Short mmCIF file of C-alpha atoms and ligand atoms in Angstrom, two decimals:
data_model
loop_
_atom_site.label_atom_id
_atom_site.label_comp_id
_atom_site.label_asym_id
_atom_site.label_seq_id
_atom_site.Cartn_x
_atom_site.Cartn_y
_atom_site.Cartn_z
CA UNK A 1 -6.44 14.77 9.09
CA UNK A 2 -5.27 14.41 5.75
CA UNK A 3 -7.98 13.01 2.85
CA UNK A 4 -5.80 9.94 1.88
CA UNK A 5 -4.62 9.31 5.30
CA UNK A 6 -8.32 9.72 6.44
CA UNK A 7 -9.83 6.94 3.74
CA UNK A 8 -7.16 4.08 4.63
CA UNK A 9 -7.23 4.32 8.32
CA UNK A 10 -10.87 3.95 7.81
CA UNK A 11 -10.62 0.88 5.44
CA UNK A 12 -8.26 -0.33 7.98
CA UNK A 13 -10.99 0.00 10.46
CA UNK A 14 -13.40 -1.82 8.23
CA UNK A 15 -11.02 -4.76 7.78
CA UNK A 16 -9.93 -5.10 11.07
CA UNK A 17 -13.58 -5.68 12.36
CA UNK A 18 -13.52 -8.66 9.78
CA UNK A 19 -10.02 -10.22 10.70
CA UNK A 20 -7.14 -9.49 13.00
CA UNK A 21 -4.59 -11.32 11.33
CA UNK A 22 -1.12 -9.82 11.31
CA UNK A 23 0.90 -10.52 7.77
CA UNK A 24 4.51 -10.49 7.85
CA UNK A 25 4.77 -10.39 3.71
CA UNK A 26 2.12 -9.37 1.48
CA UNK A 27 1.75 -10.45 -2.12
CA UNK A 28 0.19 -8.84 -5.03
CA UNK A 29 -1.11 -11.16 -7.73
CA UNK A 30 -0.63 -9.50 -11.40
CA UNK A 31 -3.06 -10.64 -14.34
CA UNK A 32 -3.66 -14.62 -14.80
CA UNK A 33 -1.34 -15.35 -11.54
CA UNK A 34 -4.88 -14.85 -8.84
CA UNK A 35 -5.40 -18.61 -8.45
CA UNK A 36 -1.85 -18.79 -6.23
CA UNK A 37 -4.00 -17.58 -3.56
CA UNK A 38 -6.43 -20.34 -3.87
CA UNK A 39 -2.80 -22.74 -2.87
CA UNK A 40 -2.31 -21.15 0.77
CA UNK A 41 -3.42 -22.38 4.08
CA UNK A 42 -6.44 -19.78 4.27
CA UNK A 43 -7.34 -17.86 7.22
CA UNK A 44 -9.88 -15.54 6.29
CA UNK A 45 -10.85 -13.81 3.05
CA UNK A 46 -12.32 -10.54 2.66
CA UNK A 47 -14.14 -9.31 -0.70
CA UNK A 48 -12.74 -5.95 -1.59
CA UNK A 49 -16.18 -5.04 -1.99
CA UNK A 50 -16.93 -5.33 1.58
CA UNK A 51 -14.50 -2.79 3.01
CA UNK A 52 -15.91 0.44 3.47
CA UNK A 53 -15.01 2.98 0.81
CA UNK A 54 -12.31 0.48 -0.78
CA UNK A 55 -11.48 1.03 -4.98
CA UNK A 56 -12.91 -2.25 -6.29
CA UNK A 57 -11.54 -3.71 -9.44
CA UNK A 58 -13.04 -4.38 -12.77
CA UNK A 59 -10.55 -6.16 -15.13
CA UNK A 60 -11.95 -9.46 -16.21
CA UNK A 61 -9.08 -12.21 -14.57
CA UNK A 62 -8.58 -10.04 -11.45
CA UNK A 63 -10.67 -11.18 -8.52
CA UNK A 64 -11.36 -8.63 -6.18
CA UNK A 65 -10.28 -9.40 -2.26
CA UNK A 66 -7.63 -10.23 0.21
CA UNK A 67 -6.96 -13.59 1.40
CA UNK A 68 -5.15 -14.05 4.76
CA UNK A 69 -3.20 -18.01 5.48
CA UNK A 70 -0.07 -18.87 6.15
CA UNK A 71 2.20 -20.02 3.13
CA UNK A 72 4.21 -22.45 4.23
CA UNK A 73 3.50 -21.46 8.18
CA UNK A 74 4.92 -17.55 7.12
CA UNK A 75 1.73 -14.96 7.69
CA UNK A 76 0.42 -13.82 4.86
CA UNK A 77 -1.89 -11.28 3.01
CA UNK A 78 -2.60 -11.82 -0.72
CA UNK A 79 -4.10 -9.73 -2.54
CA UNK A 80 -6.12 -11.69 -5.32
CA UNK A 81 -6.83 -8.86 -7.50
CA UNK A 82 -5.01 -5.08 -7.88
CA UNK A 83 -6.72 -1.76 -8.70
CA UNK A 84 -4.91 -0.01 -12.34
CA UNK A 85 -4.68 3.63 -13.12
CA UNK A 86 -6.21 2.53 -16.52
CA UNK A 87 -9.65 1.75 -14.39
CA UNK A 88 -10.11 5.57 -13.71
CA UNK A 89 -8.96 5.64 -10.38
CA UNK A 90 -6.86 8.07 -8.52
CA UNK A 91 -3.50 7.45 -8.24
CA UNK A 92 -4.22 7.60 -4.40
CA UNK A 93 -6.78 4.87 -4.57
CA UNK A 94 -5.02 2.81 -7.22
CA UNK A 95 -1.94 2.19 -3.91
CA UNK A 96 -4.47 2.25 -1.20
CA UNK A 97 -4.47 -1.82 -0.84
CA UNK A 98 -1.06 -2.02 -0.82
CA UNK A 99 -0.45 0.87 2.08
CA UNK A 100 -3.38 -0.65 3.87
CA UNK A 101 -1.17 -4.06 3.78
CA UNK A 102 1.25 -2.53 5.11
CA UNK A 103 -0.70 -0.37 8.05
CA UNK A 104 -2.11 -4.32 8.54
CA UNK A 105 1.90 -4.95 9.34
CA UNK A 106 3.43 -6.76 6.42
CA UNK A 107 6.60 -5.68 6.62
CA UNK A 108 8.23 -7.08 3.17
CA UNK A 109 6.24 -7.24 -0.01
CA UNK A 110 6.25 -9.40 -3.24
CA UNK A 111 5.10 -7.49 -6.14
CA UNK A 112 4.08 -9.99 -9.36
CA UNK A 113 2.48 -8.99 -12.46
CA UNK A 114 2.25 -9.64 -16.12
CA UNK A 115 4.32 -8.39 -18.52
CA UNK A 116 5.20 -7.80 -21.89
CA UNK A 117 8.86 -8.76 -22.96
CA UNK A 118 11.14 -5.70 -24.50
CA UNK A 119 14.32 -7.21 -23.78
CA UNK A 120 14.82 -8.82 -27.72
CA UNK A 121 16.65 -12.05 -25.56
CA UNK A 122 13.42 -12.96 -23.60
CA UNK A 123 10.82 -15.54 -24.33
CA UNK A 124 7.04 -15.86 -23.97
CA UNK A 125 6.96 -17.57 -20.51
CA UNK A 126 10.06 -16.34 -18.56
CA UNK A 127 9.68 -14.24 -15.53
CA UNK A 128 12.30 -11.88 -14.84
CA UNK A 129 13.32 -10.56 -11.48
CA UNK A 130 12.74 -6.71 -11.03
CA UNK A 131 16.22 -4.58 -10.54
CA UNK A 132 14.33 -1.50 -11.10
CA UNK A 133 11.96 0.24 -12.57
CA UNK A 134 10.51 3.31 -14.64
CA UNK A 135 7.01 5.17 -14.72
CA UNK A 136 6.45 6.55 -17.80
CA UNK A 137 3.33 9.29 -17.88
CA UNK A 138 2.28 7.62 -14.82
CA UNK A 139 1.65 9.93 -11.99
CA UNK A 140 3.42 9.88 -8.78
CA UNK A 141 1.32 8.35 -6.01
CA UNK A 142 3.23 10.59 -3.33
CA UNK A 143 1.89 13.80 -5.04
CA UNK A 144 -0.48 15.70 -3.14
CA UNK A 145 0.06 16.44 0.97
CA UNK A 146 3.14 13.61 2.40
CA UNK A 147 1.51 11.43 4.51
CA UNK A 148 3.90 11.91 7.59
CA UNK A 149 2.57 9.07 9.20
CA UNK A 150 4.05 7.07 7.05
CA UNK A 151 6.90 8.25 5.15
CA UNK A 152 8.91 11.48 4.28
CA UNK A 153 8.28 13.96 2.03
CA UNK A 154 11.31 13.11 -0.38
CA UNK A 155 12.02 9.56 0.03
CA UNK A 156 14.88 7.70 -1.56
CA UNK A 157 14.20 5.38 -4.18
CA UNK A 158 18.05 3.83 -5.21
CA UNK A 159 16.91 0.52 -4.31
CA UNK A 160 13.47 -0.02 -4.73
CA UNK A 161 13.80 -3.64 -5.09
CA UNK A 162 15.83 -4.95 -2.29
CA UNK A 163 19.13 -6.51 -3.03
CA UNK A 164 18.88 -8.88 -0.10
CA UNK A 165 15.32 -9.75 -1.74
CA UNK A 166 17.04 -10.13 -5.26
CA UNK A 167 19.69 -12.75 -3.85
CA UNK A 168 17.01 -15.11 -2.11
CA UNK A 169 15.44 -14.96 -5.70
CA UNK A 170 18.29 -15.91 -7.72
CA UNK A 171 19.00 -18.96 -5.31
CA UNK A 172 15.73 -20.26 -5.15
CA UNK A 173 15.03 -19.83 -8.93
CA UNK A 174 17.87 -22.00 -9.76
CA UNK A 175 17.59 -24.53 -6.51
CA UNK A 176 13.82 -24.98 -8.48
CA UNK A 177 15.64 -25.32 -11.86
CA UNK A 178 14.36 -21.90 -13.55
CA UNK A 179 16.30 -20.10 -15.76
CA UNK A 180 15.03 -16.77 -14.04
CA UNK A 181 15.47 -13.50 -16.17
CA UNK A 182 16.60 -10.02 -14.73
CA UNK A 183 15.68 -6.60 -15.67
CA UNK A 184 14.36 -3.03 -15.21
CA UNK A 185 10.11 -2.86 -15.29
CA UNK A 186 8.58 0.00 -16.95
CA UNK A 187 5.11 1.46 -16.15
CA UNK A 188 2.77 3.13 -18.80
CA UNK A 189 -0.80 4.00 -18.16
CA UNK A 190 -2.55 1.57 -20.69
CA UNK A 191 -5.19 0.46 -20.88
CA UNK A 192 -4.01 0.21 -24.46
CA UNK A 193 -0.94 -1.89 -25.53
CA UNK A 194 2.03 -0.07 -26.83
CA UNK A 195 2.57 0.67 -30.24
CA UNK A 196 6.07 -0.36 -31.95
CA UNK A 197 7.51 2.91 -31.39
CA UNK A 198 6.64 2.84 -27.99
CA UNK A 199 8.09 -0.44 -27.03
CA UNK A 200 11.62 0.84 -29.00
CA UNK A 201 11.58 4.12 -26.73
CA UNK A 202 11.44 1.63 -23.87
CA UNK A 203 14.00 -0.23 -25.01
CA UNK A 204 16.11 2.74 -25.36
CA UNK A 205 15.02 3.96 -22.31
CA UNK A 206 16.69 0.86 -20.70
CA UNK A 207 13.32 -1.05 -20.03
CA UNK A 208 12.98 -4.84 -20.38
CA UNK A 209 9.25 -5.41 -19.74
CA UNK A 210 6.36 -3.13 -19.81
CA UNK A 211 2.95 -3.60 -18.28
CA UNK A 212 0.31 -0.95 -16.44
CA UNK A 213 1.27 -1.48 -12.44
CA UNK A 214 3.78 -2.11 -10.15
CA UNK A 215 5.80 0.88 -10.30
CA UNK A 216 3.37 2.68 -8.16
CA UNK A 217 2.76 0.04 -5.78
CA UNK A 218 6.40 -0.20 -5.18
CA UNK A 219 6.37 3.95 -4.74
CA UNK A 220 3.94 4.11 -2.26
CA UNK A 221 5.49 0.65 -0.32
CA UNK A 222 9.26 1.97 -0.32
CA UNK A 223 7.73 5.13 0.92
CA UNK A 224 6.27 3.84 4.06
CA UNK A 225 9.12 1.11 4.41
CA UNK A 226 8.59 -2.08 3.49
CA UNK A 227 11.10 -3.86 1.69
CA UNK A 228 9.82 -5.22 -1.67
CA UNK A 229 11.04 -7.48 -4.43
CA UNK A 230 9.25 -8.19 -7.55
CA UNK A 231 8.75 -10.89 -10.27
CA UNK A 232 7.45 -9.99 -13.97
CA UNK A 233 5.84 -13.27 -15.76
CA UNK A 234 6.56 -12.12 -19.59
CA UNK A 235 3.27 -13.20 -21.07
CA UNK A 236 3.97 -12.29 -24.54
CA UNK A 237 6.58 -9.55 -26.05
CA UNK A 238 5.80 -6.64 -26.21
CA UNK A 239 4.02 -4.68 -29.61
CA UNK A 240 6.55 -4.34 -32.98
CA UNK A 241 8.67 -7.75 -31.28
CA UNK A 242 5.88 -10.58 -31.29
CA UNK A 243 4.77 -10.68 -34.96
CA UNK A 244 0.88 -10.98 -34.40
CA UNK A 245 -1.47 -9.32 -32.74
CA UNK A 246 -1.64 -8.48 -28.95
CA UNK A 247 -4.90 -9.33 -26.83
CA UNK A 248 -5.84 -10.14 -23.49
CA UNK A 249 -6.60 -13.88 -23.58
CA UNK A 250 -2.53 -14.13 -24.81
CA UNK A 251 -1.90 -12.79 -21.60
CA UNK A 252 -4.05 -15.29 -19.37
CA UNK A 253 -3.15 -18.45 -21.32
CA UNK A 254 0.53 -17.77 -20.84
CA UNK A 255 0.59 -16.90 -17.33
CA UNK A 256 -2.18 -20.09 -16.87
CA UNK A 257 0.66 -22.44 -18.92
CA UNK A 258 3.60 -21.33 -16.16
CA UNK A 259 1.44 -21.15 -13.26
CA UNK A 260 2.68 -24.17 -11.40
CA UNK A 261 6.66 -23.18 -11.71
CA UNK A 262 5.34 -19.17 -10.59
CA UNK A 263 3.71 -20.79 -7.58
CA UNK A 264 6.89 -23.30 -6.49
CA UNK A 265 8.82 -19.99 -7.26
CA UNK A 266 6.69 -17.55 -4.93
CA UNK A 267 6.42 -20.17 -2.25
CA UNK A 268 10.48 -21.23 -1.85
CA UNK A 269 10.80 -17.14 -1.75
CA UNK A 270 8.06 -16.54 1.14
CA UNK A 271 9.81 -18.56 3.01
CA UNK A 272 12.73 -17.18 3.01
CA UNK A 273 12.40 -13.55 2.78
N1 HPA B 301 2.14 -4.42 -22.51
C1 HPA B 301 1.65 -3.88 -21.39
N2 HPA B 301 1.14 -4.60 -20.40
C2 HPA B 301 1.15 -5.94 -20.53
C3 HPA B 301 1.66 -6.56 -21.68
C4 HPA B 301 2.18 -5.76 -22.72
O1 HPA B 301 2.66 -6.23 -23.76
N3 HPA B 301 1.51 -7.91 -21.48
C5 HPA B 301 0.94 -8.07 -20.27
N4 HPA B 301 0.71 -6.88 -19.69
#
């Protein structure tokens, strides 16, 4: 059997001797947005760190482990807590939560994270609605032997981010009253922000926001199915735009200051995806 294929059913193992619980949607929590998990009707939570051979993150603001509850009485898996490239993984590893939420039977998949504004028209604070995105020095995480079990070798990627998924968005946003921002998500490596000249080749590039996941995660889901939407909270623009500085704790105070609206937001869509 292949390598990959060989590690996740065996992490699935692992997990599913802790929890049988069958997800319809899965979430991934980007930087600063983990405490949304803390807001569900919890069934079980398992520590990353507890799953047999699972990549275990490291980023200070990411808590490591899965929490499965219903939000608002639609099955659930959250994962409080993603694996980056930038943390020395394999590519492989780095989607390995995110295929194992699927193998686990989410079908549909909400993909958050934090972001830093490109598009000159957006604001500290906004969160924009994915449409697309590009991975920029990022490494496919399909390369290496397809996993036929659960995709095909070539799969199509014209709509990543499901139309259907992008409607339900737009209609709750404004039912809630937020002034939701759309545009394409690019992926670089990091760990280290982008310089000026980077952010302007994104720009021309057609990017809006740039941050250091996501794209993957929404490879390796589209690959094996699952229909996925995504929400970028812009926690500060990006390098060259902003005029100070860029650091971490920017980041987490923004996405702690819009935190309430980003859970209303990710509950009215749950629902109704
Ligand atoms: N660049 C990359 N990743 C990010 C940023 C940024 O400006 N802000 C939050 N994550």
């Amino acid at each position: 059997m292949n390598r990959i294929y060989n590690k996740l059913n065996k992490c699935l193992m692992s997990l599913r001797e802790k929890t049988n619980f069958k997800p319809e949607i899965a979430l991934i929590l980007g930087s600063g947005l983990g405490d949304y998990a803390d807001g569900i009707c919890v069934e079980k939570v398992v520590e990353y760190a507890d799953i047999e051979d699972f990549p275990v993150s490291t980023v200070s603001g990411h808590k490591g482990r899965f929490v499965f509850g219903f939000i608002d009485g639609v099955p659930a898996v959250v994962m409080q807590g993603r694996v980056h490239f930038y943390e020395g993984y394999e590519m492989s590893d780095v989607v390995l939560p995110t295929r194992l939420m699927g193998m686990m039977g989410a079908k549909k998949l909400i993909l958050t994270n934090a972001a830093g504004g490109v598009n000159p028209n957006f604001k500290s604070g906004d969160f924009m609605m994915i449409t697309d995105h590009i991975a920029v020095g990022v490494p496919n995480p399909l390369i290496g032997g397809n996993l036929d079990e659960l995709g095909v070798r070539f799969p199509d990627m014209s709509e990543v981010y499901s139309r259907r998924m992008q409607g339900i968005i737009k209609s709750e946003a404004q039912k809630l009253g937020l002034d939701i921002r759309e545009g394409v998500y690019v992926q670089l490596t990091g760990p280290s922000y982008e310089t000026p000249a980077e952010v302007r080749m994104i720009r021309t590039l057609g990017g809006d926001a740039v941050g250091m996941s996501t794209a993957c995660e929404a490879i390796a889901a589209k690959h094996m199915g699952m229909e996925i939407c995504g929400i970028s909270c812009i926690t500060n623009m990006a390098a060259g735009i902003s005029a100070g500085e860029l650091n971490h704790s920017e980041v987490q105070e923004t996405a702690d200051r819009v935190a309430e609206q980003f859970k209303r937001l990710i509950t009215a869509i749950a629902v109704r995806i």
